[in-house]
mmCIF file of C-alpha atoms in Angstrom:
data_model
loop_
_atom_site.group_PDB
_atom_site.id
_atom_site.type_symbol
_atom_site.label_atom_id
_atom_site.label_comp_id
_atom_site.label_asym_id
_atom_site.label_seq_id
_atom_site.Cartn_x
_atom_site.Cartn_y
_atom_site.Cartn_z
ATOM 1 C CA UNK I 64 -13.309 27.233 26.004
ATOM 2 C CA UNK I 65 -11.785 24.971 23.708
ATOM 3 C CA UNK I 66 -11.251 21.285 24.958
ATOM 4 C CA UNK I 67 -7.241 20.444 24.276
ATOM 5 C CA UNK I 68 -7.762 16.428 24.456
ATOM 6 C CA UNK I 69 -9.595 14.298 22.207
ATOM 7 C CA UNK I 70 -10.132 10.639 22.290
ATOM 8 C CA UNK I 71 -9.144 8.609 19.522
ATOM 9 C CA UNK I 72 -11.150 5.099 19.277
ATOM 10 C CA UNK I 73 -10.640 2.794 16.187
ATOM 11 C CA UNK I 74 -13.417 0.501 15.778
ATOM 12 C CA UNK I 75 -14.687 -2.380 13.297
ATOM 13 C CA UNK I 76 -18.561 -3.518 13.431
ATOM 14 C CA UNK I 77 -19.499 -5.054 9.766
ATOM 15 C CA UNK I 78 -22.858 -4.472 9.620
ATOM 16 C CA UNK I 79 -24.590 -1.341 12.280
ATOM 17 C CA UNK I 80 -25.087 -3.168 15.469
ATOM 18 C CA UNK I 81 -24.321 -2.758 19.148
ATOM 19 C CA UNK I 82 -21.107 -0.659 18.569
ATOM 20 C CA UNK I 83 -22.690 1.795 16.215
ATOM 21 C CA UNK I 84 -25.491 2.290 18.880
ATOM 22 C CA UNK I 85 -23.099 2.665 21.395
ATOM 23 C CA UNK I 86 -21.836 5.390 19.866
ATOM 24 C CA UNK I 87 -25.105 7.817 18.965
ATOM 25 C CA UNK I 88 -25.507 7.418 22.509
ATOM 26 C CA UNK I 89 -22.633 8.973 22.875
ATOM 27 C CA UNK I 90 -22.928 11.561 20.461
ATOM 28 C CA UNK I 91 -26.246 12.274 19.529
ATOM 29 C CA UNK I 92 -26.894 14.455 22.623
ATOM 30 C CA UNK I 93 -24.038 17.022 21.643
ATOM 31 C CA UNK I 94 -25.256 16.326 17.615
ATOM 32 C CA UNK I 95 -28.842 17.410 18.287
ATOM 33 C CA UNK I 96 -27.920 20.280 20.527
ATOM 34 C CA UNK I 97 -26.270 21.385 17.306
ATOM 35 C CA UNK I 98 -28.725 20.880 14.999
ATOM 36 C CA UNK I 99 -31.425 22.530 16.719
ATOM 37 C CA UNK I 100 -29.290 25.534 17.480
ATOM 38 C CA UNK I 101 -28.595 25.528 14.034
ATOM 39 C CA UNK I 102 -32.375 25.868 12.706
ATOM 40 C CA UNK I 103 -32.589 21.584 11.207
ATOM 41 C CA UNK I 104 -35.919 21.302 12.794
ATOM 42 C CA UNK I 105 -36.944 24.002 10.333
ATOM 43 C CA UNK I 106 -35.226 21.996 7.484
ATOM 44 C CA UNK I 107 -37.082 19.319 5.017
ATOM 45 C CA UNK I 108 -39.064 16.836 6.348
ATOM 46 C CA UNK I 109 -38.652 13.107 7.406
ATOM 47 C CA UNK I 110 -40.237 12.157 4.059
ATOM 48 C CA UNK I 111 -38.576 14.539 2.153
ATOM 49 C CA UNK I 112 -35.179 14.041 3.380
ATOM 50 C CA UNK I 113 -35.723 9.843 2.854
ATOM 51 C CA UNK I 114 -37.231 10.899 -1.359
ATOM 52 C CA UNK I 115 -33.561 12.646 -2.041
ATOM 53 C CA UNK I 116 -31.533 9.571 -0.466
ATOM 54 C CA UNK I 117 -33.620 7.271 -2.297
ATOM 55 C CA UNK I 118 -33.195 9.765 -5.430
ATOM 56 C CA UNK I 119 -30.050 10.374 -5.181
ATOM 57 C CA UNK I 120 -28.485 7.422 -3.344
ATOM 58 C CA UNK I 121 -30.626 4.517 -3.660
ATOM 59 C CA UNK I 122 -27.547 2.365 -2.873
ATOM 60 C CA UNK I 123 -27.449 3.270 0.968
ATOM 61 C CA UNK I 124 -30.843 3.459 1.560
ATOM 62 C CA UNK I 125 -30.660 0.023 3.638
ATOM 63 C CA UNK I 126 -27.641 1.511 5.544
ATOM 64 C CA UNK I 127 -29.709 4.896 6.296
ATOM 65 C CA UNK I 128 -33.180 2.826 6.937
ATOM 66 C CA UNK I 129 -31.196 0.615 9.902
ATOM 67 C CA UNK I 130 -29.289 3.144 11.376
ATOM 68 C CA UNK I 131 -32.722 5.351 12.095
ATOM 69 C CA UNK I 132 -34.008 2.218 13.723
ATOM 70 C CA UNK I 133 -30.560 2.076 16.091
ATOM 71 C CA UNK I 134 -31.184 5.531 16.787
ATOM 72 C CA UNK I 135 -34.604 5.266 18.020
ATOM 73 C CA UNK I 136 -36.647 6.448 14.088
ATOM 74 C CA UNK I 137 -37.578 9.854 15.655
ATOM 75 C CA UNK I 138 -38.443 12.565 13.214
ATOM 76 C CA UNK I 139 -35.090 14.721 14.084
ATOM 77 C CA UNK I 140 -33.032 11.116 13.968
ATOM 78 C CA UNK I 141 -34.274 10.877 10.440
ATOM 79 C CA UNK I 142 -33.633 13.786 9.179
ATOM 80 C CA UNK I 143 -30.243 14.230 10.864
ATOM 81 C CA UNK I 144 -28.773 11.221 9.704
ATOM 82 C CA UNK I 145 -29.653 11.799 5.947
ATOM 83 C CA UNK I 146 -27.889 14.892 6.152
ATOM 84 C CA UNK I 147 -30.238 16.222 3.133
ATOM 85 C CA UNK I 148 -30.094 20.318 3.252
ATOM 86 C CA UNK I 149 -28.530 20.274 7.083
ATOM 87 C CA UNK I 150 -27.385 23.206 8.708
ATOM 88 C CA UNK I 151 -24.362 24.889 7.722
ATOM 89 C CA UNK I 152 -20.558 23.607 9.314
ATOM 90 C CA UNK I 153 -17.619 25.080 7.838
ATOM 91 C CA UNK I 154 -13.938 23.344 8.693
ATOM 92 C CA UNK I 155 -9.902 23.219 8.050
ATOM 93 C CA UNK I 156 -7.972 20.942 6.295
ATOM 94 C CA UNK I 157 -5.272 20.605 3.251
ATOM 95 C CA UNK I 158 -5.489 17.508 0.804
ATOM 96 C CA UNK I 159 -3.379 16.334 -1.869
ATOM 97 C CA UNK I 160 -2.975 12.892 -3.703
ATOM 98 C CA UNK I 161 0.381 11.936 -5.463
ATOM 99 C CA UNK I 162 0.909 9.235 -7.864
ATOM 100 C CA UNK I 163 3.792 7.993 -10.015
ATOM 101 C CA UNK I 164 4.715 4.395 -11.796
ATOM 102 C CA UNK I 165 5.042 2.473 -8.557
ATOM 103 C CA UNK I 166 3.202 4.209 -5.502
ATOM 104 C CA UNK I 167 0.414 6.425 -4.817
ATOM 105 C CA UNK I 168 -0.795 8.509 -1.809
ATOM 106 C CA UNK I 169 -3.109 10.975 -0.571
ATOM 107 C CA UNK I 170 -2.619 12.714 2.521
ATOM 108 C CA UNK I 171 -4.655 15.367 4.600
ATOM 109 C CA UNK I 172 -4.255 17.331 7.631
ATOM 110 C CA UNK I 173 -7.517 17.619 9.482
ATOM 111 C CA UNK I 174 -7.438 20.811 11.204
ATOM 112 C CA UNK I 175 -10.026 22.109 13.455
ATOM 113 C CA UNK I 176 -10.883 23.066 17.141
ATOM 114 C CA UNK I 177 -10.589 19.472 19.565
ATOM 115 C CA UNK I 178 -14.306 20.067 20.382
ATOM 116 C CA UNK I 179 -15.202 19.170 17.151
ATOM 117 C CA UNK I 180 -14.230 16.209 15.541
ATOM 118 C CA UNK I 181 -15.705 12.780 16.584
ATOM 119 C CA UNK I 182 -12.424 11.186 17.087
ATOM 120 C CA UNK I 183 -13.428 7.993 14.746
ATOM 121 C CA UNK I 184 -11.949 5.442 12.673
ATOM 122 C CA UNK I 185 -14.233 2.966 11.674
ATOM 123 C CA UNK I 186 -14.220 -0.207 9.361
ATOM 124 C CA UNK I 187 -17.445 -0.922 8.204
ATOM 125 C CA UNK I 188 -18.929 -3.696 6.256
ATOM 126 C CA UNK I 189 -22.535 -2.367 5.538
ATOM 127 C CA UNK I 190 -22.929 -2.946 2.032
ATOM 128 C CA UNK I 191 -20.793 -5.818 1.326
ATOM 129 C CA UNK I 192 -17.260 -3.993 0.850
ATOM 130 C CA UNK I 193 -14.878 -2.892 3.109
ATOM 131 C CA UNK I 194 -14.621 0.802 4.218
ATOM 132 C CA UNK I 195 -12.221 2.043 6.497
ATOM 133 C CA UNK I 196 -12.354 6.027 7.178
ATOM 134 C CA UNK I 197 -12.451 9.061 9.891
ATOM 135 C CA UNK I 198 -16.288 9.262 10.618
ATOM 136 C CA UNK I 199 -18.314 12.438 10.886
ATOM 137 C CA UNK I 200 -22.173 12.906 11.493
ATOM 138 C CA UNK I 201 -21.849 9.415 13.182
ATOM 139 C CA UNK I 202 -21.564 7.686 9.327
ATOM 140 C CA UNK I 203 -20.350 10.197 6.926
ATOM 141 C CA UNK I 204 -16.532 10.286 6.456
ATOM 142 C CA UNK I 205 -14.160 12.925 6.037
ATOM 143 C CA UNK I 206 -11.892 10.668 4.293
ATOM 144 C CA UNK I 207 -11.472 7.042 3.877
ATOM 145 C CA UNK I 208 -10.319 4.261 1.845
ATOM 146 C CA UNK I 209 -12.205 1.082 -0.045
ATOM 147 C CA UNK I 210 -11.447 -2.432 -0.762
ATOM 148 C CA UNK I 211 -10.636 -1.385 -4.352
ATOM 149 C CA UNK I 212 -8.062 1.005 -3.298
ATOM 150 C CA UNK I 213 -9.998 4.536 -3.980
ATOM 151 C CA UNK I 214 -9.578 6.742 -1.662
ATOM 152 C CA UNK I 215 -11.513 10.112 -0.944
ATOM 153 C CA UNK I 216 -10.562 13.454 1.650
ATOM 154 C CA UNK I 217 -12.907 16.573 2.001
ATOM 155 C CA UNK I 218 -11.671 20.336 2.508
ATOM 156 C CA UNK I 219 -13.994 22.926 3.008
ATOM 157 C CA UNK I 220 -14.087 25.135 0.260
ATOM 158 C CA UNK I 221 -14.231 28.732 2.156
ATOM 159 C CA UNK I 222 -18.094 30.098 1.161
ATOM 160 C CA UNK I 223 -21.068 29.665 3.794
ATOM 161 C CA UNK I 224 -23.731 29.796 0.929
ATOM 162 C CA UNK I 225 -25.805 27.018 0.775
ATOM 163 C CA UNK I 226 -27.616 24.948 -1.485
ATOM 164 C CA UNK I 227 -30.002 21.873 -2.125
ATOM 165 C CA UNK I 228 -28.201 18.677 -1.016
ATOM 166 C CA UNK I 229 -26.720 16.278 0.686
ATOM 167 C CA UNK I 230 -23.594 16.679 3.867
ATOM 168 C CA UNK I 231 -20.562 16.537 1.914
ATOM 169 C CA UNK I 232 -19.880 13.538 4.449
ATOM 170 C CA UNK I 233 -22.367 11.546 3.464
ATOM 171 C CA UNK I 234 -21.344 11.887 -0.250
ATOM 172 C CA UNK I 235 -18.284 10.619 0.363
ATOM 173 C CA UNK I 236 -19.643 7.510 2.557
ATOM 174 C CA UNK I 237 -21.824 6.771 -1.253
ATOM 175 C CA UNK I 238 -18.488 7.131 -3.013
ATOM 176 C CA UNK I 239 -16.714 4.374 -1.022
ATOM 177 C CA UNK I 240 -19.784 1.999 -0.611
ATOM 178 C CA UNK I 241 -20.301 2.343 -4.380
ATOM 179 C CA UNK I 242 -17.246 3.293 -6.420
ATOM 180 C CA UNK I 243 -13.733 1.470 -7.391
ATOM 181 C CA UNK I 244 -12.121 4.016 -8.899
ATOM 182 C CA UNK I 245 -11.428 8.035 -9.385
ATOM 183 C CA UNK I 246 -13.311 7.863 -12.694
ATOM 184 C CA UNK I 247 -16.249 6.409 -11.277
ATOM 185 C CA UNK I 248 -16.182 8.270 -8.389
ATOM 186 C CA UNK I 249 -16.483 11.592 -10.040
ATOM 187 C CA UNK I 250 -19.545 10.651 -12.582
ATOM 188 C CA UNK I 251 -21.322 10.256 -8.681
ATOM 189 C CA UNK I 252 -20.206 13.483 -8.066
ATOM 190 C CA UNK I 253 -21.353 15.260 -11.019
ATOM 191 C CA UNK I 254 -24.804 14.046 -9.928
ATOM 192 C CA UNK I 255 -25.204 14.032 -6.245
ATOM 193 C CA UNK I 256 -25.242 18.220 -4.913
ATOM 194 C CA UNK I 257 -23.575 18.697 -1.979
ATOM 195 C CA UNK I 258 -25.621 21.630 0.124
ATOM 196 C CA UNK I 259 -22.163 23.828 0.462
ATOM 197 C CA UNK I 260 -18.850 24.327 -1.411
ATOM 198 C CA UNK I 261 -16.496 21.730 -0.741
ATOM 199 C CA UNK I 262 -13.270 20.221 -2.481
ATOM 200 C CA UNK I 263 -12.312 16.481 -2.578
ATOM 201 C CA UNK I 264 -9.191 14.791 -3.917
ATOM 202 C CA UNK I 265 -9.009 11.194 -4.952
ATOM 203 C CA UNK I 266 -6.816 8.910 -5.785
ATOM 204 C CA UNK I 267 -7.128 4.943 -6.570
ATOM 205 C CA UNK I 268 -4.611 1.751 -7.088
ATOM 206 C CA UNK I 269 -4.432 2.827 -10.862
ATOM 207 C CA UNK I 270 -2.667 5.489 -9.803
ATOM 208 C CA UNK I 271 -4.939 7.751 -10.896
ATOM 209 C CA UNK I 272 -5.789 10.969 -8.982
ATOM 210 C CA UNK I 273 -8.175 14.120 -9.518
ATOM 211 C CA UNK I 274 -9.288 17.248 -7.051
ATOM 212 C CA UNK I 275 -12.653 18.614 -7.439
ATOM 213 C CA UNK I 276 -14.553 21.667 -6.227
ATOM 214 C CA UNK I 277 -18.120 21.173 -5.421
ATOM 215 C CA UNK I 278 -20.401 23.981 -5.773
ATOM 216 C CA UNK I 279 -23.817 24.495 -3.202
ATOM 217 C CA UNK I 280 -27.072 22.259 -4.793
ATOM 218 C CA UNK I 281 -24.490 20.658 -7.271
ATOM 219 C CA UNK I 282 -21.802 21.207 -9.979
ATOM 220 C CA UNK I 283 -18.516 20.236 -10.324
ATOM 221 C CA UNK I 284 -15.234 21.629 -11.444
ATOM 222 C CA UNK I 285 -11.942 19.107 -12.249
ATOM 223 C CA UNK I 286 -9.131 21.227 -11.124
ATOM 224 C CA UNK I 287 -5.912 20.379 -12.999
ATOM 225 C CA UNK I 288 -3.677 19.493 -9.855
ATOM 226 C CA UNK I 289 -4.925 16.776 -7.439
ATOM 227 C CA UNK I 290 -4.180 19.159 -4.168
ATOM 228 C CA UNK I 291 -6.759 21.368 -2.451
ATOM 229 C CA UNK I 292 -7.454 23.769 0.697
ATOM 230 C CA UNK I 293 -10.385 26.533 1.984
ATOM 231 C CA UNK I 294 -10.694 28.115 -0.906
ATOM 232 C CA UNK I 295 -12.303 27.663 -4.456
ATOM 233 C CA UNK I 296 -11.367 29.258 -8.255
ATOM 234 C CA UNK I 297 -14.677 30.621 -8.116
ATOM 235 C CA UNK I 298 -14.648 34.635 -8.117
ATOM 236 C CA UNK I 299 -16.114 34.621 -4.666
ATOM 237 C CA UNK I 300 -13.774 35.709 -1.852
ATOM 238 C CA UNK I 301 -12.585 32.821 0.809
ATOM 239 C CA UNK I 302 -14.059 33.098 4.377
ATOM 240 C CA UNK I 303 -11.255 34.196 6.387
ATOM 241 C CA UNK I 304 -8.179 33.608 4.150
ATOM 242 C CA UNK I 305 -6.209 35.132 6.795
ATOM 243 C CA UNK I 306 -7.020 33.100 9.713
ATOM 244 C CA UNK I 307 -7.099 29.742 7.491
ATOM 245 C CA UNK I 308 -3.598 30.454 5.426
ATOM 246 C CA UNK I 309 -6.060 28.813 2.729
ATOM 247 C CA UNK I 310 -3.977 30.845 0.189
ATOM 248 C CA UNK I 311 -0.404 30.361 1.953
ATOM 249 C CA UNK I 312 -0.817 26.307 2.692
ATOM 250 C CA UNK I 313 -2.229 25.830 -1.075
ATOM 251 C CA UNK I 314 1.090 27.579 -2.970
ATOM 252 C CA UNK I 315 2.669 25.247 -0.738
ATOM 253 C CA UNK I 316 1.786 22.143 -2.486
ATOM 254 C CA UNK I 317 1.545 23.776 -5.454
ATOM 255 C CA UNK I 318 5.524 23.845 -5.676
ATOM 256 C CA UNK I 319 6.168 20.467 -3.836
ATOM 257 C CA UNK I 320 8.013 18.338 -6.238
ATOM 258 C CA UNK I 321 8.410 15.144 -3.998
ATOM 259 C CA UNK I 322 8.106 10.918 -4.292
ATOM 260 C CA UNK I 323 4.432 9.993 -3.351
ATOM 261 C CA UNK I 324 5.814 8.154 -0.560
ATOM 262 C CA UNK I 325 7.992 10.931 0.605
ATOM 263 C CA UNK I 326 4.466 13.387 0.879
ATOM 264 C CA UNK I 327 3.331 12.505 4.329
ATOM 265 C CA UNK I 328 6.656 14.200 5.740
ATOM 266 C CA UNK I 329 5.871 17.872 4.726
ATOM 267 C CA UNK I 330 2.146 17.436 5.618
ATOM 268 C CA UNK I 331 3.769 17.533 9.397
ATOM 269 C CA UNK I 332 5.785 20.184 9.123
ATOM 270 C CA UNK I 333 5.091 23.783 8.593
ATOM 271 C CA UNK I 334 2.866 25.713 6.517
ATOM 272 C CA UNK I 335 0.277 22.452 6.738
ATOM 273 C CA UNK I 336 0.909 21.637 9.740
ATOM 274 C CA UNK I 337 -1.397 23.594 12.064
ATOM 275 C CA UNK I 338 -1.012 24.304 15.963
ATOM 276 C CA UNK I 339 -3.076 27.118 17.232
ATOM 277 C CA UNK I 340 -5.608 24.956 18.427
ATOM 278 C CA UNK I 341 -6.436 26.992 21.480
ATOM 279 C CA UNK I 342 -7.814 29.388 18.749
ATOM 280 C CA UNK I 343 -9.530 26.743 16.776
ATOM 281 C CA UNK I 344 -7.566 25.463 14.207
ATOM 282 C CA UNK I 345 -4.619 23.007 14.986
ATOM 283 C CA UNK I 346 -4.217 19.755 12.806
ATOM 284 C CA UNK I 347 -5.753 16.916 14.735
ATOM 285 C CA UNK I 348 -4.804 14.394 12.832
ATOM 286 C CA UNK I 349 -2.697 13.660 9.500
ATOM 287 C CA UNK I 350 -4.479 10.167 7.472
ATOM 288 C CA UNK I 351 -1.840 9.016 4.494
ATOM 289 C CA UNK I 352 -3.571 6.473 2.792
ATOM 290 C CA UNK I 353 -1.945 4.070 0.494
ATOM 291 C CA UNK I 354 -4.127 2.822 -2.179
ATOM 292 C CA UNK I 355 -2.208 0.157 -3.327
ATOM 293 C CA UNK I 356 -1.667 -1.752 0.309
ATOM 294 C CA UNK I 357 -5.469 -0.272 1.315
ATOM 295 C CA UNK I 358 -3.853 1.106 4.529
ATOM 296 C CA UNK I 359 -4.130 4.375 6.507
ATOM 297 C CA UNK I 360 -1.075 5.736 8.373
ATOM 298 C CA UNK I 361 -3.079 7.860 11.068
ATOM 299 C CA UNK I 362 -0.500 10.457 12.604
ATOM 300 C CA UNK I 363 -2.152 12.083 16.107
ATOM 301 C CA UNK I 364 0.652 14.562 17.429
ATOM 302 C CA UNK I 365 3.614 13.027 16.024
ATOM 303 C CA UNK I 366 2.643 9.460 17.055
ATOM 304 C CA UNK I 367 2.181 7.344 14.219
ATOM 305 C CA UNK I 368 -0.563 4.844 14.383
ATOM 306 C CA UNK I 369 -0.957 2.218 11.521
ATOM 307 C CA UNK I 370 -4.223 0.601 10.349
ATOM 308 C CA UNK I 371 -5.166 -1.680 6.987
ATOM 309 C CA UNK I 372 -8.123 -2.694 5.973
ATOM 310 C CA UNK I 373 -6.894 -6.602 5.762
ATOM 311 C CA UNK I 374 -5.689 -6.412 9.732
ATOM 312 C CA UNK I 375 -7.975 -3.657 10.945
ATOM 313 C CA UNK I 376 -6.978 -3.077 15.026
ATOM 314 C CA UNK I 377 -9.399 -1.532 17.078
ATOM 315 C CA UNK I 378 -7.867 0.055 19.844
ATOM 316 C CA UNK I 379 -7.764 4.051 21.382
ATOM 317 C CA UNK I 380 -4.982 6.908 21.312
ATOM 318 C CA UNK I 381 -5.524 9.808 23.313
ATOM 319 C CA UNK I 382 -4.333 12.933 22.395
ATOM 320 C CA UNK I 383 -3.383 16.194 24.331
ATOM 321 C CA UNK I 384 -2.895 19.222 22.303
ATOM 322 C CA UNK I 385 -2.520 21.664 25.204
ATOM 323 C CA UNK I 386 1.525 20.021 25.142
ATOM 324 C CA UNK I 387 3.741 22.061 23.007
ATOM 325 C CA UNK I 388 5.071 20.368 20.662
ATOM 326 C CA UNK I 389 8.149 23.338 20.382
ATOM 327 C CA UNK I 390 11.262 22.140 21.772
ATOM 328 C CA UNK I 391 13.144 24.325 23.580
ATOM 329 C CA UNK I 392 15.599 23.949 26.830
ATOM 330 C CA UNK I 393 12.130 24.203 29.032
ATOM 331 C CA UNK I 394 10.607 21.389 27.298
ATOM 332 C CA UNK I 395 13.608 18.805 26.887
ATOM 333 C CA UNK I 396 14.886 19.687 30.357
ATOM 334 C CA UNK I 397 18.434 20.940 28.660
ATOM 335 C CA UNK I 398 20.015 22.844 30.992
ATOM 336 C CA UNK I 399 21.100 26.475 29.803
ATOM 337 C CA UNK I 400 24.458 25.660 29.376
ATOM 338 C CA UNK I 401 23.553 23.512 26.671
ATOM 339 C CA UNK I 402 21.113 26.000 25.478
ATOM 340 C CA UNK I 403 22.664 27.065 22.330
ATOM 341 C CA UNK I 404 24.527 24.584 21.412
ATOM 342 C CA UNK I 405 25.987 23.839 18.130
ATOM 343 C CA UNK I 406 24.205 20.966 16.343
ATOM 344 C CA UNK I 407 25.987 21.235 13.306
ATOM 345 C CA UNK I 408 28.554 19.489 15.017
ATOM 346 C CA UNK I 409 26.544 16.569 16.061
ATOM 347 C CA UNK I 410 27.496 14.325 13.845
ATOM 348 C CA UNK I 411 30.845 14.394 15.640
ATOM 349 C CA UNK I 412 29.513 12.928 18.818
ATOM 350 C CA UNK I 413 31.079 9.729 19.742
ATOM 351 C CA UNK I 414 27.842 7.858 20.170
ATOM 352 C CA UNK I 415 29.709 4.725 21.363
ATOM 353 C CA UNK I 416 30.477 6.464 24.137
ATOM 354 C CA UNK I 417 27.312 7.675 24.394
ATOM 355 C CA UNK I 418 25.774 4.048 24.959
ATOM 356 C CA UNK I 419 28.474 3.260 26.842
ATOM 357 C CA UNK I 420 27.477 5.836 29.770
ATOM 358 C CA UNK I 421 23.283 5.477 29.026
ATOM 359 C CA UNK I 422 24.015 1.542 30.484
ATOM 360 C CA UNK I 423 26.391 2.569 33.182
ATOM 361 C CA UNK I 424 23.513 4.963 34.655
ATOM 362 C CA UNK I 425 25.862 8.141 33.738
ATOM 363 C CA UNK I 426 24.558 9.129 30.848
ATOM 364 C CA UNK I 427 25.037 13.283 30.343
ATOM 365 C CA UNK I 428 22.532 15.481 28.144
ATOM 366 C CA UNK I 429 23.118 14.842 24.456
ATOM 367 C CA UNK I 430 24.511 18.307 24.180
ATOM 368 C CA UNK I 431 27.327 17.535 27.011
ATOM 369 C CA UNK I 432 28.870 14.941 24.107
ATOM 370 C CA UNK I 433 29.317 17.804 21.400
ATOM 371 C CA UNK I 434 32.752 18.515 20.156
ATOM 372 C CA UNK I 435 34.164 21.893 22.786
ATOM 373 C CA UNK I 436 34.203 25.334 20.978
#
């Protein structure tokens, strides 16, 4: 049965430490029940799994080297955290990054089944820069930000085949502890293999912005619009195109001709927004990130929660998705008299006299103040 809360925690630790351990506590029972279900014990070994990081990613093999010794350096630790060749996970999500002279964004819906997202933000110091981003696999990111402004979101890209290489998660972690801009970012990604199809959109304080579709044990193909879902161009069919709207939610953003800063409104609206979560896919969170001001605007069921990476607040939302978020005369508590009522009219309500009867303690519904007839 799928869980309808999730826990939200935001949390800052510069280097790995108590925090970080606090947290595989926390998750690595639920993690390794997973990846032994899933066949990783069968997967490369400890040794072979540290070769491709230090092959591959030499750059985080400090990172990756301390956070085995937090979790305890068993053999399964290992090779779980590198993430080289893991078991297969498959996902949600719609991504798109707009840019003009002034501003830049890229936004993403996250959308998945509560019982399986970590419910992370974490700011992170670990190799010397600031990274602020929605953790998965208890390091990788989803999507996240740097102290140069680029910015990075994952969407699966709708084929279970796999490949040699590295969690797409952990590829974008590299990206942000490594890379100031789009350009760079993408020579990383033309080199690192990702074990399954995935696509990525970027964007950086130059304004610049690209989408990519990774293929399983590497390759990569620049799409020419910086917007993404489940699927790929490739000739093989989408899983479940139906069930996703991977096709629907994509010709969506295709056609969107709006202001950068006016792109994190139709990201919570229908077709991206997402709300059958007792089935499994419901958007858990919305992350606009702002290159320019290095911020994330973190939107959890149409609260709005505000982070940077200059005046980083750790703190905790949490969120119930099991409340509709439909309003209807049930929900508001509108009577059915006012049940169909007319607001076209409302901006004829004297809202003066509104106030007026909200401080006397006789305030009516909202529907009582519309013009009669």
């Amino acid at each position: 049965m799928t869980r309808m809360t999730l826990t939200f925690d935001a949390v800052s630790e510069a280097t790995p430490g108590s925090k970080w351990a606090s947290r595989w506590q926390r998750s690595w029972p639920a993690y390794k029940a997973w990846f032994t279900a899933r066949g990783g014990d069968q997967g490369p070994s400890r040794e072979d799994c540290r070769a491709a990081m230090q092959r591959h990613m030499p750059e985080l093999l400090p990172i990756y080297d301390r956070l085995v010794l937090i979790a305890g350096s068993s053999d399964r630790a290992a090779r779980f955290l590198s993430t080289w060749c893991p078991p297969t996970y498959l996902g949600g999500c719609s991504l798109a990054a707009f840019a003009d002279a002034n501003d830049v964004r890229l936004l993403r819906n996250y959308d998945l089944s509560p019982d399986l997202n970590e419910g992370l933000l974490l700011r992170t110091e670990w190799s010397g820069r600031a990274v602020m981003g929605m953790v998965e696999f208890l390091w990788g990111l989803s999507d996240g930000i740097n102290d140069a402004g680029l910015s990075v979101a994952l969407a699966y890209g709708g084929r279970s085949e796999t490949g040699p290489g590295f969690g797409v998660t952990t590829i974008l972690r590299y990206i942000l502890e490594t890379c100031d801009s789009v350009a760079e970012a993408l020579e990383i990604l033309r080199r690192v293999p990702s074990h399954m199809a995935y696509n990525l959109v970027l964007a950086d304080a130059s304004g610049r912005t690209a989408s990519v579709e990774l293929s399983p044990g590497g390759g990569v193909r620049v799409m020419p619009k910086a917007i993404a879902t489940n699927h790929q161009s490739a000739p093989t069919r989408a899983d479940r195109p139906s069930f996703t709207r991977s096709f629907e939610r994509r010709a969506h953003l295709d056609r969107l001709r709006v202001a950068p800063a006016s792109l994190n409104r139709e990201f919570l609206r229908a077709p991206l927004l997402q709300d059958r979560y007792a089935e499994g896919f419901g958007t858990l969170f919305t992350a606009e990130y702002n290159p320019i001001a290095q911020t994330l605007g973190l939107t959890l069921k149409g609260e709005r929660w505000d982070q940077s990476l200059g005046a980083f607040q750790e703190g905790q939302r949490i969120v119930d998705y099991g409340k509709s978020a439909t309003l209807d005369a049930a929900d508001t508590g509108m009577s059915d008299k006012y049940a169909s009522a007319d607001w076209a009219q409302a901006a004829l309500i004297d809202w003066g006299q509104v106030a007026q009867d909200y401080a006397a303690g006789r305030g009516k519904e909202i529907a009582a103040y519309l013009p009669a007839g």
